[in-house]
Amino acid sequence: MNVALPQYEAARTSLAAQARQWLHQTNGALSDELTLQPARFSLGLTPAHLQPDAVTTAVCGFCSTGCGLHIHLHQGEAINISPATIYPVNLGAACPKGWEALSVLTASDRAVTPLARNHRGRLVPVDWDAALRTFCERFQKIQQQHGPESVAFLSTGQIATEEMALLGSLAKFGMGMLHGDGNTRQCMATSVVAYKQSFGFDAPPYTYADLEESDVIVLVGSNLCIAHPILWQRIVRNRHRPEILVVDPRRTETAMAATQHLALRPKSDMVLFYGIAYWLVEQGHINSEYIQEHTSGFEEFRAHLAEYPLSRVVKETGLDEAAIQHAAQTIASGKRVSFWWTMGVNQSYQGVRTAQCLINLALMTGNLGRPGTGANSITGQCNAMGSRLFSNTTNLLGGHDFTNAAHRKKIAKILDINEARIPDQNSWAYPEIIEGILRGKIKGLWVIATNPAHSWINQQGVRDILSRLDFLVVQDMYHSTETAQIADLVLPAAGWGEKEGTFINSERRIGLLKKVSKAPGQALSDFSIFRLVAQYWGCGEMFSRWTSPEAVFHLLKKCSRGQPCDITGIRDYRMLDESGGIQWPFPEGVTEDRPERRLFEDGRFLHPDGRAKFLFEAPRDMPEPPNARYPLLLITGRGTAAQWHTQTRTDKSEVLRTMYPRQVYVEINPQDAKQAGVKPNQPVVVESARGRIKATAFVTATAPPGQVFMPMHYEETNKLTHAHFDPYSRQPSYKDSAVNIRPLADGDVDL
Ligand code: SF4
């Protein structure tokens, strides 16, 4: 591949000078973002003296549900929020995070000016010109010394699709990087790989209406009630009185509301699903016609299942035979069975094959392509799906393949760039980039809207590794994140509500976000920052058509043409706005106007032979099982509906902060608490082979004996987790680290 920057070298100096001039003179789209005023008033609840004079609708910027929110405006600025009543996703409901989306914008730790680390090691304010010159000089010097691939980026599922596309294209085509990945590796990579292998494309097949159409709903590793509360509301609206099977080691809020809870041993889910598949085959409850017409590999799968008789399943899952048979019978008798999973499956060292267990069950029973059916991964972040298709990280724009010459040619032609600028190899995945830093291969890192020093598995390990970088840039709304605090340069970014673009939600619905508030200080939209970087770097000309988010949307439409995610039929942003979002695919010429559309209705999948594949393998051993020193298994996950990821935003809302404990806590079964001498609400030390933390004991029977649970939102949690990954998706396995617990002692002064 050609990763040098020759055609831009000569012009760089003069282009950078022009860019500086442009930065100072710019008007139009950038002008109001460049005002040097702080935020003008605190948002949150409508100030009494302000009455809304208009309402607009935009999609929420937290989770992948993608609710529509009415934003109440006063003289063009947002003053309050309410859930959109006719938006096809949320139908008038919103969770606490959505209601509080404005209040997190006015926090005192918003990044309002670029910050650069000075010779005393302190981050001090600098202007944009100095920041951008430092950015380019430092990264270019690293590339000159160590090669273009020695600088990488880590992006996010939290910024707009158009911003992701510009970032990925700028970094790879303009700046010569090869390696860049997103924090979606932590939540969705497993589903992406599972779908690609099974269906031939990363194609979640469902629409949310399926939650209301099913007569059997199987939820695996998914605490929907708090992680996706609006989707739980959709189940509550289901008029078919569905059977709800929850497969989860913990007695979660969702498990308590289910009709059947299979509280299996952690990581025994593959054995359970193979056992259920075996029972379905043995009892003749398979859809032979569907298997014959639309799938491949079933006979091999059937042979594999012979190793999973009920006796083995009972022994390895800890479930009783009657419960397993009842679950299998429920699936067999359902007319419209849907299988749903989230992080309990994805964040696993055998996540891809576990997800494919559910895909296999849907295929063998013919539960795909009809209302109320599907093998359905629910995503995490508001724009995880946008990242999967258009971030130019693991896929070339529009779900294309970097290693495919025809795909590179197509994209180069659409973007009017030299084909040689497009890498012909895939990027390293997130953990490989981290490892690359450790091995001295990556020397410079650009982190955008994510917080690896908090969220990455085995946190201390990653902090040590990040400290080895020659140059670390963090671009974020807040200067206070754990990663921003160790950066050499911080670029202040606008947040949701302060910029435009699109998000793609879990059910493939493309929705609009809107600029309804001014970013504080000198903060700029990520889109504007990327454009400025392009100018200063000297490759601005390459992006001369990428003038606005909507201009980029039109480029991405062209990139999608002929792909399973074809969106060429979406006319413009206005069409998205008027229609309440549009699900992909929506190719040119589509005349139907259904608000809910599902994939594979004709039984044709996206492999060249049009068939879905049965994929399977033997379960692996847990890499770090409980042992004499660390006898308990730590599971991490979502704490409450009021918390989001590393709490970078939700921690800023006074309302949300009242809805969860301020300090980290650990859920422990009464039996284990007694054995460890731990009393309710007592301060305890939780220790793993990676480190020790202080937490408050929450003694509760919802934690099964032998397991403890800690919410992922607290900084301390990932000091304990063990860094191991799914071999296919490279997604971290956050839910199986061995720990011990004891009461806090006087000697624990360092905690
Ligand atoms: Fe926003 Fe998700 Fe809550 Fe809906 S469920 S309001 S998208 S955070």
mmCIF file of C-alpha atoms and ligand atoms in Angstrom, residues 60 62-67 69 94-95 97-98 229-230, ligand 1:
data_model
loop_
_atom_site.group_PDB
_atom_site.id
_atom_site.type_symbol
_atom_site.label_atom_id
_atom_site.label_comp_id
_atom_site.label_asym_id
_atom_site.label_seq_id
_atom_site.Cartn_x
_atom_site.Cartn_y
_atom_site.Cartn_z
ATOM 1 C CA CYS A 60 -31.032 10.853 21.467
ATOM 2 C CA PHE A 62 -26.764 8.143 24.466
ATOM 3 C CA CYS A 63 -27.765 4.606 23.605
ATOM 4 C CA SER A 64 -28.421 2.614 20.463
ATOM 5 C CA THR A 65 -32.175 2.489 21.011
ATOM 6 C CA GLY A 66 -32.242 5.770 19.118
ATOM 7 C CA CYS A 67 -35.288 7.413 20.680
ATOM 8 C CA LEU A 69 -36.696 13.510 21.427
ATOM 9 C CA ALA A 94 -37.688 8.155 27.150
ATOM 10 C CA CYS A 95 -35.361 6.894 29.845
ATOM 11 C CA LYS A 97 -30.688 9.812 30.273
ATOM 12 C CA GLY A 98 -32.759 11.119 27.387
ATOM 13 C CA PRO A 229 -35.599 0.344 29.000
ATOM 14 C CA ILE A 230 -37.528 1.639 26.008
HETATM 15 FE FE1 SF4 B 1 -31.770 7.886 24.887
HETATM 16 FE FE2 SF4 B 1 -31.406 5.227 24.963
HETATM 17 FE FE3 SF4 B 1 -32.724 6.446 26.909
HETATM 18 FE FE4 SF4 B 1 -33.823 6.253 24.491
HETATM 19 S S1 SF4 B 1 -33.340 4.547 25.900
HETATM 20 S S2 SF4 B 1 -33.820 8.072 25.809
HETATM 21 S S3 SF4 B 1 -32.006 6.450 23.203
HETATM 22 S S4 SF4 B 1 -30.571 6.728 26.391
#
